[in-house]
XYZ file of C-alpha atoms in Angstrom:
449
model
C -6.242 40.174 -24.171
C -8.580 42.556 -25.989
C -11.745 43.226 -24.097
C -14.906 40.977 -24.885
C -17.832 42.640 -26.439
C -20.359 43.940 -23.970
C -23.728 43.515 -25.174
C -25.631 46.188 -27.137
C -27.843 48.784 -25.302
C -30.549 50.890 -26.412
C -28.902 54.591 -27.508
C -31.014 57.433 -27.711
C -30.011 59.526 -30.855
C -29.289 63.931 -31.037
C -32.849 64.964 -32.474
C -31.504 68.204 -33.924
C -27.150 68.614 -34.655
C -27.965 71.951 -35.370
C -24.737 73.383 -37.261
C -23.361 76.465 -37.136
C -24.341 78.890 -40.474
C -20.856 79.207 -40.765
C -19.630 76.118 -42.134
C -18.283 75.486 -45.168
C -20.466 74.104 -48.534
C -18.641 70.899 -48.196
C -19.377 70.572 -44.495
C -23.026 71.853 -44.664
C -23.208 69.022 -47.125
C -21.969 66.339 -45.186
C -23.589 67.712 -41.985
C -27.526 67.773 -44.203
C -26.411 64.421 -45.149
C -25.741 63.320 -41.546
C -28.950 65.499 -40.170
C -31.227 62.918 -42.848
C -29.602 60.062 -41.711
C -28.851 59.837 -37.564
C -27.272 56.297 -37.919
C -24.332 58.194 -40.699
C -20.792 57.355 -40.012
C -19.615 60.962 -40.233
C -19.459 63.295 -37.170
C -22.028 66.164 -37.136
C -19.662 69.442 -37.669
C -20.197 72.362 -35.465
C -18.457 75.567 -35.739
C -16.577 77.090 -32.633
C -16.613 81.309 -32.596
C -13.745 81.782 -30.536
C -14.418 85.733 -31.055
C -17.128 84.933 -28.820
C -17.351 84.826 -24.979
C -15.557 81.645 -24.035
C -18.991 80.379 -21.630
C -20.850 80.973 -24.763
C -18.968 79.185 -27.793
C -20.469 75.509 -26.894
C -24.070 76.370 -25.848
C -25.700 75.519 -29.003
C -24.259 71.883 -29.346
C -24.079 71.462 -25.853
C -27.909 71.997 -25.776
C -28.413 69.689 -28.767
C -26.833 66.860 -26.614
C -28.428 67.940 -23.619
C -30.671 64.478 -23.099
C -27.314 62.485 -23.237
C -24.799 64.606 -21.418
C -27.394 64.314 -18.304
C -26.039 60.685 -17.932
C -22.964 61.613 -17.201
C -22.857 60.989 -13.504
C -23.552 57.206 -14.814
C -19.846 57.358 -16.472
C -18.720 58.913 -12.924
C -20.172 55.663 -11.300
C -18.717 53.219 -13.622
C -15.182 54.579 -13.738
C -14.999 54.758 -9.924
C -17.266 51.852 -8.901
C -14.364 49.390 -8.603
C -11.844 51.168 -6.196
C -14.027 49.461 -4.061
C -15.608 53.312 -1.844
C -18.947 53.996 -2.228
C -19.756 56.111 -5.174
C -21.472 59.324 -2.949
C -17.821 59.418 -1.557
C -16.082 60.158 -4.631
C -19.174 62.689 -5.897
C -18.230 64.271 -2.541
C -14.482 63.944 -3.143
C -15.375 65.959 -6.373
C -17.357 68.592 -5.552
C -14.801 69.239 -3.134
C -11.558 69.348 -4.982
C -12.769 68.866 -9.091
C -13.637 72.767 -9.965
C -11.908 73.662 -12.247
C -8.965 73.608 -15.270
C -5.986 74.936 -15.222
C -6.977 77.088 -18.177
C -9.098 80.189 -16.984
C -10.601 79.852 -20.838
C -11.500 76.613 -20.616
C -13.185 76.828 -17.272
C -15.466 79.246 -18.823
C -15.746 77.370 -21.242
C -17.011 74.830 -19.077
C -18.909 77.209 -17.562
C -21.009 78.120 -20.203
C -21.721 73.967 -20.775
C -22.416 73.572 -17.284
C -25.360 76.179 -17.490
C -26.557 75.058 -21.163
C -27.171 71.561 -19.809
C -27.462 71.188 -16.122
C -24.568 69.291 -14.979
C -22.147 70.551 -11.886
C -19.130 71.445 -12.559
C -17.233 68.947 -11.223
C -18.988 66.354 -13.365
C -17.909 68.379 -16.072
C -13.855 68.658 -14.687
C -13.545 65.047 -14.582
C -15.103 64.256 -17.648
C -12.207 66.689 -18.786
C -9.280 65.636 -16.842
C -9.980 61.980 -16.715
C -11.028 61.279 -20.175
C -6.778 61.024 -21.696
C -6.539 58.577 -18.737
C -8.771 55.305 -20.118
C -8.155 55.334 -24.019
C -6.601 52.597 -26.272
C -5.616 53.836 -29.327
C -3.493 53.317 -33.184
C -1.946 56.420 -33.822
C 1.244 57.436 -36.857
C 1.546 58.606 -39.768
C 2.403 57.443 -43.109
C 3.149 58.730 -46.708
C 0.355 59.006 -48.590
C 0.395 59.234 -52.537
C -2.098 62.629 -52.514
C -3.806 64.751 -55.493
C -1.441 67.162 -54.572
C 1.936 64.764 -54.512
C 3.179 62.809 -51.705
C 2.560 63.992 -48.323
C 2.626 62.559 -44.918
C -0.654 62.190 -43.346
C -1.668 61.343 -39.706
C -3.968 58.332 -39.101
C -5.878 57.634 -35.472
C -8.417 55.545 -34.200
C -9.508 55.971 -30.927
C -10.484 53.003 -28.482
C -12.702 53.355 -25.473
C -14.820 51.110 -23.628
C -17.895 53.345 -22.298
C -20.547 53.128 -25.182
C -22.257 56.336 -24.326
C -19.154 58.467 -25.699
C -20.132 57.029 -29.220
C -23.602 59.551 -29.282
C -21.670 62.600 -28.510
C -18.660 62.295 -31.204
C -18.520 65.781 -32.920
C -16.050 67.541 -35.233
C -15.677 71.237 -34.019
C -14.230 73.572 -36.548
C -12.693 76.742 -35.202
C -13.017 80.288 -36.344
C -11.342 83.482 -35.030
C -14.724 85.498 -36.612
C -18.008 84.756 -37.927
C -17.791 83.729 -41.053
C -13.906 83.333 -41.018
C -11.369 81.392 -41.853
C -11.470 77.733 -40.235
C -8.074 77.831 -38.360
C -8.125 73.925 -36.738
C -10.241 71.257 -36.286
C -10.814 68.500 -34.325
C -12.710 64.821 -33.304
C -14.119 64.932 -29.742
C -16.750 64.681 -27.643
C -19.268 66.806 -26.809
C -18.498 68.408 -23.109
C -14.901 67.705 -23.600
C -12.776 71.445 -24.511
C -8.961 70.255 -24.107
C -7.775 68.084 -27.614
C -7.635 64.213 -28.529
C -7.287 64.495 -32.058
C -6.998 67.433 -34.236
C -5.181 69.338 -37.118
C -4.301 72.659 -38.160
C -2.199 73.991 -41.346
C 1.654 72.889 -40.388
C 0.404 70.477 -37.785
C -1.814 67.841 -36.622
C -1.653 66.087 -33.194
C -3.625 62.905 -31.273
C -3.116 61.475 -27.809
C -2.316 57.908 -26.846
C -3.506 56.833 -23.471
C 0.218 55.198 -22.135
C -0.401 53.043 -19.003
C 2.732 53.434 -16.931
C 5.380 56.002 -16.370
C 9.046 55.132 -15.166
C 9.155 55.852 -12.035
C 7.593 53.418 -8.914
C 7.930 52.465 -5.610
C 8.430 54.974 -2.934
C 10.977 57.045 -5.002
C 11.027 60.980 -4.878
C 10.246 61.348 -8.576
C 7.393 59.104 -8.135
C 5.864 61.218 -5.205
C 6.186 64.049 -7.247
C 4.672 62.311 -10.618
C 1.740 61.551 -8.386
C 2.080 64.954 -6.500
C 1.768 66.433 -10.460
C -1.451 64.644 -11.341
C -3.363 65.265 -8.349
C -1.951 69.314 -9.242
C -3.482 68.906 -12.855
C -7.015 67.183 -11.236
C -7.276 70.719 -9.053
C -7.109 72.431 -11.739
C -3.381 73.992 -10.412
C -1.546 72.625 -13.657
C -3.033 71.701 -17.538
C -3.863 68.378 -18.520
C -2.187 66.599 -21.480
C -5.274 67.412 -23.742
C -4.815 71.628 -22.928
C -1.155 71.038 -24.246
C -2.174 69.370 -27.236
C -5.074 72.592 -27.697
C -2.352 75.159 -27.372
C -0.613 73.482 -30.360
C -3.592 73.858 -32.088
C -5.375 76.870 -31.103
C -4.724 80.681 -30.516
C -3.585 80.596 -26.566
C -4.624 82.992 -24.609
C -2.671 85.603 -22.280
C -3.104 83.732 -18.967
C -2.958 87.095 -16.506
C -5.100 89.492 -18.738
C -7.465 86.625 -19.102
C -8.082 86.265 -15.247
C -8.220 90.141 -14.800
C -10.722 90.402 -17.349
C -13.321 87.570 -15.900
C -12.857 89.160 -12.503
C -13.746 92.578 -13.463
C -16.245 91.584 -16.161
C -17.667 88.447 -15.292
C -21.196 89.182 -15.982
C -20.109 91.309 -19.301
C -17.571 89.184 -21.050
C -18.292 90.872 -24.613
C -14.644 91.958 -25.619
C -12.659 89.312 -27.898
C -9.860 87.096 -26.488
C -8.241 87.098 -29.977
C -6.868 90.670 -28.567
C -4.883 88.755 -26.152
C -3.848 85.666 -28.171
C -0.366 83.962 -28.428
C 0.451 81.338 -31.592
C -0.095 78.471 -30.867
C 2.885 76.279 -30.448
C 4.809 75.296 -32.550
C 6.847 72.136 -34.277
C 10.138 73.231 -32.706
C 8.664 73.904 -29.366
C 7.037 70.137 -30.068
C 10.714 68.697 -31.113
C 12.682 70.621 -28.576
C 10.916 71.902 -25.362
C 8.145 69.578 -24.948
C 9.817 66.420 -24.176
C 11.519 68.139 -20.672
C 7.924 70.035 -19.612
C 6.161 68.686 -16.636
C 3.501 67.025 -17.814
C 1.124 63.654 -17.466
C 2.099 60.840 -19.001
C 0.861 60.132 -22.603
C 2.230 58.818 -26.306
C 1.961 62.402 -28.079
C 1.972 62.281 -31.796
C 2.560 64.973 -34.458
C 2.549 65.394 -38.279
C 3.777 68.172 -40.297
C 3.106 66.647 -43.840
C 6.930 65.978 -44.205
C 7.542 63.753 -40.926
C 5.453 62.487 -37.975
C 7.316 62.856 -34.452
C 6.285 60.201 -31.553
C 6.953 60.937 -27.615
C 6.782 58.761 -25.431
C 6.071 61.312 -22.824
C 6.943 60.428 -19.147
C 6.728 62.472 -16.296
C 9.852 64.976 -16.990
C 11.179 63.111 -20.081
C 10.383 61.621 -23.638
C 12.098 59.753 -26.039
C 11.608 60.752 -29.533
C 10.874 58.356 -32.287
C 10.596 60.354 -36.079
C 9.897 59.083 -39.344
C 9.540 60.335 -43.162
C 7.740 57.491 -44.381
C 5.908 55.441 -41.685
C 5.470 55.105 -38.116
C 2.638 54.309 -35.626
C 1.904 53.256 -31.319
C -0.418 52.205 -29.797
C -0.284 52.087 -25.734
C 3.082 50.309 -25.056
C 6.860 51.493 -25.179
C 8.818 50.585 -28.362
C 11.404 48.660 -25.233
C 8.558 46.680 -25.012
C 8.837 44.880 -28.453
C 12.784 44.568 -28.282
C 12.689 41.638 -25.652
C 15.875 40.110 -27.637
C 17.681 42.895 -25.763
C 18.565 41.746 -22.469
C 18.429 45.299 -21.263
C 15.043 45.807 -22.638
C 13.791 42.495 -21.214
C 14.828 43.479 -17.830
C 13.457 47.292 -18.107
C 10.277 45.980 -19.734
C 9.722 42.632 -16.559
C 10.139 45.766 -14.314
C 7.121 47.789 -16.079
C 4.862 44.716 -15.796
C 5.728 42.679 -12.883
C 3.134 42.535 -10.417
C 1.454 45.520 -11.692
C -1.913 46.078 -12.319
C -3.902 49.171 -13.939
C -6.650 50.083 -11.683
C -9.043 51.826 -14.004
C -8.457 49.004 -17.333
C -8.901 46.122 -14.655
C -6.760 44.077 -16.526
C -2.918 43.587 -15.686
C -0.252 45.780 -17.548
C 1.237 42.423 -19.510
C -2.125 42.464 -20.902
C -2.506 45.757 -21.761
C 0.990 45.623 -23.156
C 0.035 42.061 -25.352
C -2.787 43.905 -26.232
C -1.383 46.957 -27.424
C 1.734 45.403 -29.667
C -0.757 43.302 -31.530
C -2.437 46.090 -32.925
C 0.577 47.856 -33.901
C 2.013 44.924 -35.177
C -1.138 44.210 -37.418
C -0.802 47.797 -38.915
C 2.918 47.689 -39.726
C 2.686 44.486 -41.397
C 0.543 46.047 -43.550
C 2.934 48.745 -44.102
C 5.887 45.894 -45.031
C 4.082 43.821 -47.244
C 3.485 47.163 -49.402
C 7.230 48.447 -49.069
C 8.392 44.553 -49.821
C 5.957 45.096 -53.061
C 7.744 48.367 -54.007
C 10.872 46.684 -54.017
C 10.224 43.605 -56.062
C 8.724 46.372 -58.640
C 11.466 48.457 -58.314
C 13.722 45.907 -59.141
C 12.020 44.540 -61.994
C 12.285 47.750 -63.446
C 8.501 48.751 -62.618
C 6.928 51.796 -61.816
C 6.701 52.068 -58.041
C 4.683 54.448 -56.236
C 5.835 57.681 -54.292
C 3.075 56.438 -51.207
C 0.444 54.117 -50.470
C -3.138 55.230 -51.512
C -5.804 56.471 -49.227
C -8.341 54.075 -50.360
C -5.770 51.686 -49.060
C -4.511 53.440 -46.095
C -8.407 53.180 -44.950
C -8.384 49.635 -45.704
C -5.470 49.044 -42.898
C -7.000 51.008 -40.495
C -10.410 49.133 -40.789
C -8.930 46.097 -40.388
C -8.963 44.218 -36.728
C -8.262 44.450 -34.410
C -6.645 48.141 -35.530
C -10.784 48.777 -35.605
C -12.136 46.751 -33.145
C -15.186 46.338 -30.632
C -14.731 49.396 -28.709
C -13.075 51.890 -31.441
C -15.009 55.167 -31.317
C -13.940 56.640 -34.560
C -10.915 56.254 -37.555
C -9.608 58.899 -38.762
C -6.643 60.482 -41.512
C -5.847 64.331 -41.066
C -3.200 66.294 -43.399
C -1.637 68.690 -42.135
C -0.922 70.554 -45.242
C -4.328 71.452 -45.790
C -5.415 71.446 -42.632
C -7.921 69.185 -42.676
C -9.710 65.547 -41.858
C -9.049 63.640 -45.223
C -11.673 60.689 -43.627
C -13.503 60.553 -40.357
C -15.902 57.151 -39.612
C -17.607 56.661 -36.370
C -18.883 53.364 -35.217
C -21.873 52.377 -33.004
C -21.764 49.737 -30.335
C -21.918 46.196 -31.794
C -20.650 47.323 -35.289
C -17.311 45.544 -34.823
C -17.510 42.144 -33.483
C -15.199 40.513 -31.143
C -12.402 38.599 -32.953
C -10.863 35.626 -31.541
């Protein structure tokens, strides 16, 4: 069952988004527009300098956000208050083990935030590593009839139940120079340096929370699924969200990286551009990413001609393409095929007597949940292909993709948008860019029976 509506509490607003001089004319636009009206539906854009020294690139929005990020050890408390330890434990448990990311980069990065606002590190490393764990989200693609002809585009909305996130939703747009080229951008939240949602030219990827992995009980690939995330919360492997960056972003040389913080870590002037690899990708996506190591997650990915789905487990993934539409939310695709007697049994083993300990809700729910969203949106997506048909039979003009005006209309509808979606979004990944963003506050969306 979908959450109920918590009731609405005071929010305190960013007095200054302060933007980077090096956005665009269309983003300066929509960023002045945003900076006369704090209640706007559009993210604030800030530009990311990655010629710059990685603890540096997120001081200025970081210190714009400054008053909100210092409630963060609030969020800490909530998502830990019901394993049923005090909370001081688990701040101890975290300043003992959470300090840093996998990433040497992105722990600078971090770094940098850290000092800009006042929060310990660890604070910081959970916010990172944790954040992929709790979301409920619509994610897929669908052909879109574009100025430019039909292309595939990449819809998301994002679902999460800790109002607070809402203040600090950003768009970061990423530069190699000053004044440069914008080479990706992304939806995300201020603090937070891996990648939920994001696009670049050739490819644009978002992250499904997925609730369960395949493996349970006392079985040696479910010791070592567990072994792998407490591995990624050290900081000894990446997180979901740094794969999903790397597909996006320049990725730096690992070992040249290290030697150069060690040596210089009061001095870090030179550029890591010197020492980037390209980022990864839509073969490595297609072909090596389903058998990496990794967290679980539902990974999607758009080139403009198809969207790709994974249903990532531990070591594994099953792929799931399409040319003309396709979307998940947070269950399996076994999940829906209960005719199957096979599926039924694999999808009674998933749910029986299983509970997810930070959703507080039991996985059947979760799962009921989840398939009536996606169901909502592909019924949308039928009626309109049913429509084409009848027209293309009668000898009508049909159209090459469904319009954007409409495509927003679907996504807007509930519970696709619902009383804890963050933001909607479309990205196309032939330009290279968010075709629509909206944010919601709390309360916007009402609870639906």
């Amino acid at each position: 069952m979908p959450p109920q509506l918590r009731q609405r509490t005071s929010r305190v607003k960013p007095l200054s988004y302060a933007p980077s001089s090096h956005t665009s004319s269309i983003q300066d636009h929509l960023l002045m527009e945003d900076i006369a009206s704090p209640t706007s539906s559009t993210p604030p854009v800030y530009t990311i300098d990655l010629s710059l020294p990685p603890c540096e690139r997120y001081v200025q929005v970081t210190t714009d956000y400054k008053h909100i990020l210092g409630q963060m050890p609030c969020l800490y408390d909530e998502t830990v208050e019901h394993l049923r330890l005090p909370a001081w434990f688990f701040h101890f448990l975290g300043r003992l083990l959470l300090r840093r990311l996998y990433s040497d980069e992105q722990t600078a990065e971090l770094k940098g935030i850290s000092a800009a606002c006042g929060l310990p590190m660890y604070l910081l490393v959970a916010y990172n590593v944790f954040l992929d764990l709790l979301m409920g989200c619509t994610s897929g693609g669908v052909m879109v009839a574009d100025r430019g002809g039909p292309t595939m585009m990449h819809f998301r909305t994002l679902d999460w139940s800790m109002p607070l996130l809402r203040q600090v939703i950003v768009q970061f747009d990423f530069v190699e120079s000053p004044g440069g080229e914008v080479i990706a951008r992304t939806i995300g939240y201020v603090g937070f340096v891996g990648v939920l949602t994001g696009v670049r030219k050739g490819m644009s990827a978002s992250l499904n929370f997925r609730p369960y992995h395949n493996a349970h009980g006392l079985s040696w690939t479910n010791i070592r699924y567990y072994w792998n995330t407490l591995m990624v919360l050290m900081g000894k492997r990446p997180s979901i969200s740094t794969i999903l960056r790397d597909c996006l972003l320049p990725r730096p040389s690992e070992h040249r990286l290290r030697r150069r913080l060690r040596k210089h870590r009061d001095e870090e002037g030179d550029s890591l551009t010197a020492a980037a690899l390209a980022p990864y990708t839509p073969a490595f996506v297609d072909k090596v990413l389903p058998t990496m190591t990794t967290s679980v997650a539902y990974l999607i990915f758009c080139t403009g001609d198809e969207t790709l789905i994974l249903e990532k487990d531990f070591r594994s993934a099953k792929v799931l393409r399409s040319s003309s539409f396709i979307n998940t939310t947070n269950h399996d695709v076994s999940f829906e095929a209960t005719s199957d007697p096979q599926a039924a049994q694999s999808q009674a083993g998933h749910t029986q007597a299983r509970a997810h300990g930070f959703l507080q809700a039991s996985m059947q729910e979760v799962v009921d949940e989840s398939i009536m969203r996606k169901i909502c949106l592909r019924n949308k997506w039928l009626e309109w292909s049913e429509d084409q048909t009848r027209k293309m039979a009668l000898g009508l003009h049909t159209a090459a993709g469904v319009r954007l005006e409409q495509l927003k209309e679907w996504l807007q509808a509930y519970p696709v948008c619902n009383e804890v979606t963050h933001f909607v979004c479309v990205m196309n990944p032939r330009e290279g860019a968010f075709r629509w963003v909206k944010r919601f506050d709390e309360g916007e969306i009402e609870f639906q029976y």
